[in-house]
Structure formats: structure tokens, C-alpha cells
Amino acid sequence: MQNDTLFPAGEAILEGLNPAQRAAVLHGSGPLLVIAGAGSGKTRMLVHRMAYLVAGGAAPESILLLTFTRKAAQNMLWRAAQLTGANCRQVMGGTFHATANLLLRQYGRYLDIEPNFSIIDRADAEGIINLIKSSLGQSGADKRFPSKRVILNLISGAVNKNASLEELVMTGAMHLVEFLDDFQEIAGHYAAFKRDHGLMDYDDLLVNWHRLLAECEAARAALSARFQHILVDEYQDTNHLQAEIVRLLAGHGNVMVVGDDAQSIYSFRGADFANIMRFENQFPGVRRVLLEQNYRSTRPILELSNDIIAHAEEHFDKALFTESEGGVLPELAVCANEAAEARFVADRVEQLVAGGLPASEIAVLFRSAFHSFKLEIELAGRSLTFEKRGGLKLTESAHTKDVLAFFRVTVNPRDELSWSRLLLQLDRVGPRTAQKIVRAITAEADPVAALGRYPGRGSWQAQLRQLVACLTSLQGEGQTPAALFDAVMGYYQPVFEKLYFDDYPKRSRDLDQLKALAAGYGDLRAFVDDTALDPPESEAAGESGHRLVLSTIHSAKGLEWTVVFVIGLAVGRFPGQYVLPPGEQWEEERRLFYVAATRAKKRLFLSFPREMFNSGQRVYAGMSSFVAELKPVLYQTVTVEQQGPARAGAGAPRTDAVPEPGLASAASSRLGPSLAPGELLPGMRVGHAFFGPGTISRLPAPGRVEVLFDRHGSKILHLDYARLSKLVD
């Protein structure tokens, strides 16, 4: 099979491949780098490559396929078997970790590793860390020490990122620097414990496979002879250890790595972008094949995607193209604020679904999980079912639940679950004591006053009195949710830093977003009710896979949808406010944007809010730098005001393409201009960005209005934040 020779029966295997795919499949001996653009059929190419090797006489057991998911490996092996027969199933295919496990049991003797070692999972590893903490006197109710999860993250990160614990702490966890010596001591004990008990965690599998190849010449020679053809999928996602394993294993040079530098987005897991960029330097005589023909997206989407990655500081030169004609220009929505952005997306989704597009063919993508909170509330209010992938919903994180508990007992003093959550924050108060207190105070007419009279023990009596003072301050009339939030944080901040000592700086961002949401409400009960909204699972029962998808971009990689929305493309959001150019972090954020855009098949919508709330403060933001650098001719622009239909922006590029049916906003067309506070009158029909149509009931105070909404009931709104428009029937 030298020199791309075609053997009899090989032509059938090559059927349906484009010229670039065919060139990769026909490759003879020596190293091959396949740069496979998004939607370019790289899986198909790998399947046909395996089939071609086997049909050409290569022993199936001499082929090693390395992937990042078991499902991907199984799928490729099954498809290859359909082309050549069942013998393709003898190819060794699986993840790096699964392959390491098999090989270490066979060859571990070279490292004095017994073949009966046990593999421990994440929970097991955390349990061992906890035992070590206890044995070293670093745990207990009175101990202020990082959690087992944080410690294990640091130990694992050091392995996967080829860095020391000191480097990781100094660069990403400076608030834990005082514990650096402790971390190193725990790491040493952890390694010894695993060794003494015949245990390996996931990182050990890679470490020991690498040791086997690097330290044992006989083992490396045996494995290189065994695997004459090595195929690696998603090479851009490899970490330092995985890349070194491939290099050492492929001493014969017969290695094909497939990946896309433009889709390297997992550095937080240890993936190293440099691996794919330096592959050609590690393997002399390497051949490069570019898969550029895209089978997923329309031409306008590809042209915009190409422009995104063209601005990257370092990348392989390629340009995705399609042979399909037509398509609609991507749309950039410049929204007045986050509420307008949420309304824009929800309007479009409703119109697309009404036009016959299944909701499961629509995805809304975002940089971070909390960027969708406004949209979640808007969708839930419209009874639009969705599933969220990647990150927690607003009410699912422990620290957010903690803060909301203060507000929930304020509006419902009989909420025993929230009372228990508040009491368990006190030192030396366990579940039994908390339950005893809850039963006592909720039997009284005024639970807060009853809590103030409760005879607390000396060790936590002072904290109890502080809690009561905080709750009492929340009962005053006329306070906005934002002001009440500040009152809660005056008490909760030191509690928060103590409870979540090891990662409270990261968690603080979630609380900032919660305050931003609170700032948009004039009534506490409305805020509590709306933050409790979840996707209506009961209505979607039995319809799994038929809902609108909300997803972080990281969770969307490898997937595709007919219509994709990318939201939050504002300065400080995408890229994040702590990511500054130049540098690899900035470039990875750009690649993340590219991945998001290339998920779309037929329609792509981009959006950003001009105004956002940050830590309770209204701030004005411009479009993301990654959007600003795009050629304006590659998209059409619409402006979305606080209320009213989206309209073409002044001087915005236009397209002659006819929009798909149902994309004009029927709901928005019934709204008139925004009303000034002096124009609001009881009985007037109005519209709101979140709550839809309603009727003004009364004006309870200056700057406040109570509206009876058709779908959400009565709500009191603060006119500094909420905008109402006259509803034109």
C-alpha cells in the first residue's frame, strides 16, 4: 500500500468520497495530518480509511483507533464493518483511557504493575482525598480548608496540563496560596495510597501508559510492532500526555491524526492547541490534507465562519466551501438590553415553530451558562419547552439557593425548606437542630420574631441574632428587590466566603447575575416566582428530544441544528471580561465563536444587548470584538428596541434573499412606542418584554405600576428598569 496505490475492490470503498477525502483514504505509509473543517465529513473519511486498510490486506488487529468518546469509536468501527465485513471489528478502537487500561493489564509487568489493579472513579478519588485530609487533621467543622473537589481538581489539572501544583495555584487560584504546601503533601499521600492499594484513577492510566512507552524500550518496541497503523480523531483536543503517547507509539511513522485547529476549545480540560500546530515538526516528511468541502451549512454561513477564523493569530490556511447554492445572510440583532434580546430570540423561535420547523432543530448557544437566565424566564413565560445543556440553571447552584432562601421566607414565612437552608448555614447547627427550630418557629404567627426569641446555644447564638436582624430588615415596605439583595449580602457575604471558601471568587459571578435579575423587578414576590420557573417538564413528558435546545458552546461542539442563535455577543461577555488580547486565551475565545457559528445549517442569528446589568449597575456595552472585526457585507443587521418589532438598522447591509416564512414578529407588531411614567393610566392595555400583554391596575407609588398580565397575573414593576408600551388592539 505504498504511494497511494489503489488495489482491486478499493474503488468500491472510495465511492462517494470527494477528492480530499479520497486522498486521505488512499494515503500510503508515513505520517498524515488531516485538517478537517467543521461539517467536512471527517468521520466518514476515517471510516473509509479503516475499511481501505483492511481491504488492502492490513490485519485488523494491527490498527489502533483513538477517540475521545466510546460512542464515536463504536460508531466508526460498526460503519467500517459494513463496508468490509465483520473483520473490521477486530480493530482496537476506543478512548485513550480505555485503551490505556487494556494495554497496562497486558504490558504493565514492565513497570511492575500487577494486572489486577482497580480503577477508581471521581467519587472514589474524592473519598480518598477526604480520608487523607482527616488523617492529616485538615478536616472538621472548625477547619477552614479547601474541599476535596477543589483539591482533586488541582491534582488532576497538574497532570493534564503538564504543570506543577504551584503553577496552577499561582495562575488560577491565588486565594488558596496559603494551602500550597498542604496540597503538595496531600498529593503525595494520595499517590502513595493508590500505589499501596493497587488503584489507578483516570489520570494514572495516561501517566502509566506514557511511562510504559518512555521508560521501557522493550514495551515500546512491542506496541509499535503490534499497531502498524494508528488513527487519532479530534487531535486538537489532546493534552500533553496524549500527544506524547501518540508520538512514542508511532515510531514507525504510520500515524494519521485528524482534527481542526479552529475547533480547539477545551484548554480548561488540559487540551493543548499547540499539539496539532506542531505535529508536522514532530514527524518529518508528514503529508497534509485539507478537508474543506462542507456538507452542513449554507454558503452565507460558511463565508461568515471563514471570516471569524481568518483573524486568528495562528491557524492552518483553509476555507470552508459548499457546492450548494442559496441561503440567507446571517442576521445580527442589536438589542436595547438583555430583555429585548430574550424577546427577540423567543419571537423568532415561536415564528419558526409556527412555520413548521421542529423545536429540536433550533438551538440557542451562549458563552457561559448564566447568559441564558433572562431567556429561560422569557421562554418559560411563553410555555416554550426547552432543555438546557452545559452548566446549571439559575436555581440549581447551592450558593444561589442560599440567597433565594432569604427572599422566599420573606414572601412565605411557612417555607420550611428555605428556613432549614438558612439555619444550616450557622456554625454547629446540624439537620436535627435545624428541623427542631423550624418546627418551633413556623408554629408561631410571626416566624421571624419567634426565631428572635429562640434560646440558641452560646456557640451559635450570636449568629442567630445576626440572621434575625437581616430577616427583619427585609420586611420593610417599599424596598426594591435590588435593595433587599444588598441587605441580604450584608449578612451573607462572610457566610458565603466561609461556606465556599475554596472557590467563592468564581461563585460570586453567579450572585452578580442574580442581582442583575433582581434589578429588573419592582416587586419581591414577582422576582421570587420568576426565578423559580423551570422548563415545564410535565408538559414535555414523553417528548424528550423534541424541545428547543439551550446550550453552552462547549457542550454543542460536534452537533448541528437547522437554526442557531448565538446570544450575548457583547464586550465583557464574549470574550469574558477577564480575557484580554493578545494571548492563547483570547484566541481560544475566537475559536469558540467559530464553533458556535458552524453549528448552523440554514439560518444563523447573532445578537448582543447594548445595555446590561452588572453587579446591579446598568452598564452600556458594545458588540464583541469578534463581531466588530467581521466584514459587514457578511450579515444583515436589525435593531431591537426595548419594545416594538425588530427593524433594519440604519445603513445596515441588505440581502436580496427572501426571508423564510414566519420570521416577521407578529407579537411585536401590536406594540406601540414606549410609554413615559406620566402616560400610564389605570385600565390601559400595555405590553412588557417578559410578561407580554396586560392591563394597568393601579399606580401604587411614584415610579411603580401594578399590571395584571394576561398570562402571569398581577405584578408590581419598577419603571426605572421595566419599560411598558401601549398595546394597539
PDB file of N, CA, C and O in Angstrom, residues 304-305 308 329-335 341 344-345 365 564-569 593 596-598 600 603-609 626-627 630 634-638 640:
ATOM      1  N   LEU A 304     -19.228  33.724   6.550  1.00  0.00           N
ATOM      2  CA  LEU A 304     -19.046  34.416   7.832  1.00  0.00           C
ATOM      3  C   LEU A 304     -18.119  33.623   8.749  1.00  0.00           C
ATOM      4  O   LEU A 304     -17.250  34.200   9.412  1.00  0.00           O
ATOM      5  N   SER A 305     -18.272  32.302   8.795  1.00  0.00           N
ATOM      6  CA  SER A 305     -17.420  31.465   9.649  1.00  0.00           C
ATOM      7  C   SER A 305     -15.957  31.560   9.234  1.00  0.00           C
ATOM      8  O   SER A 305     -15.057  31.640  10.079  1.00  0.00           O
ATOM      9  N   ILE A 308     -14.468  34.696  10.572  1.00  0.00           N
ATOM     10  CA  ILE A 308     -14.172  34.635  12.003  1.00  0.00           C
ATOM     11  C   ILE A 308     -12.769  34.100  12.234  1.00  0.00           C
ATOM     12  O   ILE A 308     -11.950  34.701  12.934  1.00  0.00           O
ATOM     13  N   LEU A 329     -28.462  35.455   4.409  1.00  0.00           N
ATOM     14  CA  LEU A 329     -27.390  36.046   5.197  1.00  0.00           C
ATOM     15  C   LEU A 329     -27.655  35.867   6.688  1.00  0.00           C
ATOM     16  O   LEU A 329     -28.795  36.009   7.147  1.00  0.00           O
ATOM     17  N   PRO A 330     -26.604  35.577   7.475  1.00  0.00           N
ATOM     18  CA  PRO A 330     -26.775  35.605   8.929  1.00  0.00           C
ATOM     19  C   PRO A 330     -27.292  36.967   9.374  1.00  0.00           C
ATOM     20  O   PRO A 330     -27.056  37.987   8.723  1.00  0.00           O
ATOM     21  N   GLU A 331     -27.998  36.976  10.491  1.00  0.00           N
ATOM     22  CA  GLU A 331     -28.630  38.185  10.989  1.00  0.00           C
ATOM     23  C   GLU A 331     -28.003  38.586  12.321  1.00  0.00           C
ATOM     24  O   GLU A 331     -27.864  37.759  13.221  1.00  0.00           O
ATOM     25  N   LEU A 332     -27.619  39.852  12.447  1.00  0.00           N
ATOM     26  CA  LEU A 332     -27.082  40.402  13.686  1.00  0.00           C
ATOM     27  C   LEU A 332     -28.137  41.300  14.305  1.00  0.00           C
ATOM     28  O   LEU A 332     -28.513  42.316  13.724  1.00  0.00           O
ATOM     29  N   ALA A 333     -28.619  40.938  15.487  1.00  0.00           N
ATOM     30  CA  ALA A 333     -29.617  41.722  16.195  1.00  0.00           C
ATOM     31  C   ALA A 333     -28.935  42.585  17.251  1.00  0.00           C
ATOM     32  O   ALA A 333     -28.318  42.069  18.187  1.00  0.00           O
ATOM     33  N   VAL A 334     -29.037  43.895  17.085  1.00  0.00           N
ATOM     34  CA  VAL A 334     -28.511  44.847  18.056  1.00  0.00           C
ATOM     35  C   VAL A 334     -29.662  45.200  18.989  1.00  0.00           C
ATOM     36  O   VAL A 334     -30.589  45.907  18.614  1.00  0.00           O
ATOM     37  N   CYS A 335     -29.624  44.680  20.216  1.00  0.00           N
ATOM     38  CA  CYS A 335     -30.765  44.748  21.123  1.00  0.00           C
ATOM     39  C   CYS A 335     -30.562  45.824  22.189  1.00  0.00           C
ATOM     40  O   CYS A 335     -29.450  46.040  22.664  1.00  0.00           O
ATOM     41  N   GLU A 341     -33.211  41.304  23.970  1.00  0.00           N
ATOM     42  CA  GLU A 341     -32.549  40.177  23.317  1.00  0.00           C
ATOM     43  C   GLU A 341     -33.327  38.882  23.554  1.00  0.00           C
ATOM     44  O   GLU A 341     -33.526  38.080  22.626  1.00  0.00           O
ATOM     45  N   PHE A 344     -36.407  38.982  21.432  1.00  0.00           N
ATOM     46  CA  PHE A 344     -36.067  38.757  20.027  1.00  0.00           C
ATOM     47  C   PHE A 344     -35.929  37.266  19.729  1.00  0.00           C
ATOM     48  O   PHE A 344     -36.497  36.758  18.758  1.00  0.00           O
ATOM     49  N   VAL A 345     -35.182  36.564  20.572  1.00  0.00           N
ATOM     50  CA  VAL A 345     -34.972  35.135  20.350  1.00  0.00           C
ATOM     51  C   VAL A 345     -36.286  34.378  20.479  1.00  0.00           C
ATOM     52  O   VAL A 345     -36.625  33.532  19.641  1.00  0.00           O
ATOM     53  N   LEU A 365     -27.175  29.185  21.623  1.00  0.00           N
ATOM     54  CA  LEU A 365     -25.856  28.925  22.186  1.00  0.00           C
ATOM     55  C   LEU A 365     -25.332  30.171  22.898  1.00  0.00           C
ATOM     56  O   LEU A 365     -25.618  31.290  22.499  1.00  0.00           O
ATOM     57  N   VAL A 564     -29.573  28.263  14.362  1.00  0.00           N
ATOM     58  CA  VAL A 564     -28.763  28.501  15.558  1.00  0.00           C
ATOM     59  C   VAL A 564     -28.788  29.983  15.898  1.00  0.00           C
ATOM     60  O   VAL A 564     -28.609  30.839  15.025  1.00  0.00           O
ATOM     61  N   PHE A 565     -29.016  30.290  17.184  1.00  0.00           N
ATOM     62  CA  PHE A 565     -28.872  31.623  17.744  1.00  0.00           C
ATOM     63  C   PHE A 565     -27.618  31.632  18.615  1.00  0.00           C
ATOM     64  O   PHE A 565     -27.418  30.731  19.430  1.00  0.00           O
ATOM     65  N   VAL A 566     -26.798  32.650  18.461  1.00  0.00           N
ATOM     66  CA  VAL A 566     -25.655  32.849  19.350  1.00  0.00           C
ATOM     67  C   VAL A 566     -25.898  34.168  20.070  1.00  0.00           C
ATOM     68  O   VAL A 566     -25.885  35.227  19.447  1.00  0.00           O
ATOM     69  N   ILE A 567     -26.146  34.126  21.378  1.00  0.00           N
ATOM     70  CA  ILE A 567     -26.529  35.312  22.130  1.00  0.00           C
ATOM     71  C   ILE A 567     -25.375  35.817  22.986  1.00  0.00           C
ATOM     72  O   ILE A 567     -24.370  35.134  23.172  1.00  0.00           O
ATOM     73  N   GLY A 568     -25.558  37.032  23.519  1.00  0.00           N
ATOM     74  CA  GLY A 568     -24.584  37.582  24.458  1.00  0.00           C
ATOM     75  C   GLY A 568     -23.258  37.974  23.847  1.00  0.00           C
ATOM     76  O   GLY A 568     -22.239  37.987  24.538  1.00  0.00           O
ATOM     77  N   LEU A 569     -23.262  38.344  22.550  1.00  0.00           N
ATOM     78  CA  LEU A 569     -22.007  38.696  21.868  1.00  0.00           C
ATOM     79  C   LEU A 569     -21.645  40.151  22.147  1.00  0.00           C
ATOM     80  O   LEU A 569     -21.505  40.981  21.250  1.00  0.00           O
ATOM     81  N   PHE A 593     -16.247  31.105  19.232  1.00  0.00           N
ATOM     82  CA  PHE A 593     -17.222  31.785  18.383  1.00  0.00           C
ATOM     83  C   PHE A 593     -17.354  31.061  17.043  1.00  0.00           C
ATOM     84  O   PHE A 593     -18.454  30.865  16.517  1.00  0.00           O
ATOM     85  N   ALA A 596     -19.411  27.963  17.433  1.00  0.00           N
ATOM     86  CA  ALA A 596     -20.829  28.293  17.552  1.00  0.00           C
ATOM     87  C   ALA A 596     -21.453  28.546  16.178  1.00  0.00           C
ATOM     88  O   ALA A 596     -22.526  28.024  15.855  1.00  0.00           O
ATOM     89  N   ALA A 597     -20.786  29.350  15.361  1.00  0.00           N
ATOM     90  CA  ALA A 597     -21.332  29.707  14.051  1.00  0.00           C
ATOM     91  C   ALA A 597     -21.457  28.489  13.140  1.00  0.00           C
ATOM     92  O   ALA A 597     -22.422  28.373  12.366  1.00  0.00           O
ATOM     93  N   THR A 598     -20.509  27.581  13.222  1.00  0.00           N
ATOM     94  CA  THR A 598     -20.502  26.428  12.318  1.00  0.00           C
ATOM     95  C   THR A 598     -21.446  25.315  12.744  1.00  0.00           C
ATOM     96  O   THR A 598     -21.498  24.274  12.095  1.00  0.00           O
ATOM     97  N   ALA A 600     -24.653  25.857  12.649  1.00  0.00           N
ATOM     98  CA  ALA A 600     -25.884  26.189  11.929  1.00  0.00           C
ATOM     99  C   ALA A 600     -25.878  25.620  10.521  1.00  0.00           C
ATOM    100  O   ALA A 600     -24.887  25.741   9.787  1.00  0.00           O
ATOM    101  N   ARG A 603     -29.916  28.704   8.989  1.00  0.00           N
ATOM    102  CA  ARG A 603     -30.070  30.071   9.486  1.00  0.00           C
ATOM    103  C   ARG A 603     -29.177  30.285  10.692  1.00  0.00           C
ATOM    104  O   ARG A 603     -29.062  29.411  11.562  1.00  0.00           O
ATOM    105  N   LEU A 604     -28.556  31.473  10.753  1.00  0.00           N
ATOM    106  CA  LEU A 604     -27.694  31.844  11.860  1.00  0.00           C
ATOM    107  C   LEU A 604     -28.077  33.236  12.331  1.00  0.00           C
ATOM    108  O   LEU A 604     -28.107  34.189  11.539  1.00  0.00           O
ATOM    109  N   PHE A 605     -28.403  33.359  13.614  1.00  0.00           N
ATOM    110  CA  PHE A 605     -28.739  34.632  14.230  1.00  0.00           C
ATOM    111  C   PHE A 605     -27.708  34.949  15.310  1.00  0.00           C
ATOM    112  O   PHE A 605     -27.449  34.131  16.194  1.00  0.00           O
ATOM    113  N   LEU A 606     -27.130  36.129  15.248  1.00  0.00           N
ATOM    114  CA  LEU A 606     -26.210  36.628  16.260  1.00  0.00           C
ATOM    115  C   LEU A 606     -26.885  37.788  16.977  1.00  0.00           C
ATOM    116  O   LEU A 606     -27.635  38.543  16.354  1.00  0.00           O
ATOM    117  N   SER A 607     -26.613  37.960  18.264  1.00  0.00           N
ATOM    118  CA  SER A 607     -27.240  39.068  18.983  1.00  0.00           C
ATOM    119  C   SER A 607     -26.397  39.507  20.159  1.00  0.00           C
ATOM    120  O   SER A 607     -25.606  38.737  20.702  1.00  0.00           O
ATOM    121  N   PHE A 608     -26.596  40.776  20.536  1.00  0.00           N
ATOM    122  CA  PHE A 608     -25.962  41.282  21.747  1.00  0.00           C
ATOM    123  C   PHE A 608     -26.804  42.420  22.303  1.00  0.00           C
ATOM    124  O   PHE A 608     -27.489  43.134  21.562  1.00  0.00           O
ATOM    125  N   PRO A 609     -26.799  42.594  23.646  1.00  0.00           N
ATOM    126  CA  PRO A 609     -27.508  43.724  24.260  1.00  0.00           C
ATOM    127  C   PRO A 609     -26.604  44.948  24.372  1.00  0.00           C
ATOM    128  O   PRO A 609     -25.435  44.834  24.744  1.00  0.00           O
ATOM    129  N   PHE A 626     -15.018  40.203  18.353  1.00  0.00           N
ATOM    130  CA  PHE A 626     -15.041  39.183  17.307  1.00  0.00           C
ATOM    131  C   PHE A 626     -16.119  39.455  16.266  1.00  0.00           C
ATOM    132  O   PHE A 626     -15.988  39.058  15.112  1.00  0.00           O
ATOM    133  N   VAL A 627     -17.189  40.120  16.659  1.00  0.00           N
ATOM    134  CA  VAL A 627     -18.218  40.524  15.704  1.00  0.00           C
ATOM    135  C   VAL A 627     -17.793  41.794  14.972  1.00  0.00           C
ATOM    136  O   VAL A 627     -17.968  41.918  13.760  1.00  0.00           O
ATOM    137  N   LEU A 630     -15.692  41.480  11.791  1.00  0.00           N
ATOM    138  CA  LEU A 630     -16.246  40.810  10.623  1.00  0.00           C
ATOM    139  C   LEU A 630     -16.582  41.805   9.519  1.00  0.00           C
ATOM    140  O   LEU A 630     -16.938  42.956   9.783  1.00  0.00           O
ATOM    141  N   LEU A 634     -21.175  40.470   5.262  1.00  0.00           N
ATOM    142  CA  LEU A 634     -21.428  39.062   5.530  1.00  0.00           C
ATOM    143  C   LEU A 634     -22.664  38.828   6.391  1.00  0.00           C
ATOM    144  O   LEU A 634     -23.024  37.688   6.660  1.00  0.00           O
ATOM    145  N   TYR A 635     -23.310  39.889   6.854  1.00  0.00           N
ATOM    146  CA  TYR A 635     -24.506  39.732   7.664  1.00  0.00           C
ATOM    147  C   TYR A 635     -25.439  40.919   7.458  1.00  0.00           C
ATOM    148  O   TYR A 635     -25.038  41.967   6.947  1.00  0.00           O
ATOM    149  N   GLN A 636     -26.670  40.750   7.817  1.00  0.00           N
ATOM    150  CA  GLN A 636     -27.637  41.838   7.822  1.00  0.00           C
ATOM    151  C   GLN A 636     -27.928  42.205   9.272  1.00  0.00           C
ATOM    152  O   GLN A 636     -27.916  41.349  10.156  1.00  0.00           O
ATOM    153  N   THR A 637     -28.187  43.468   9.525  1.00  0.00           N
ATOM    154  CA  THR A 637     -28.360  43.976  10.872  1.00  0.00           C
ATOM    155  C   THR A 637     -29.802  44.395  11.117  1.00  0.00           C
ATOM    156  O   THR A 637     -30.436  45.018  10.256  1.00  0.00           O
ATOM    157  N   VAL A 638     -30.324  44.056  12.281  1.00  0.00           N
ATOM    158  CA  VAL A 638     -31.619  44.550  12.733  1.00  0.00           C
ATOM    159  C   VAL A 638     -31.428  45.168  14.102  1.00  0.00           C
ATOM    160  O   VAL A 638     -30.515  44.790  14.859  1.00  0.00           O
ATOM    161  N   VAL A 640     -33.299  45.974  17.732  1.00  0.00           N
ATOM    162  CA  VAL A 640     -34.406  45.541  18.578  1.00  0.00           C
ATOM    163  C   VAL A 640     -34.487  46.480  19.763  1.00  0.00           C
ATOM    164  O   VAL A 640     -33.608  46.497  20.630  1.00  0.00           O
TER     165      VAL A 640
END
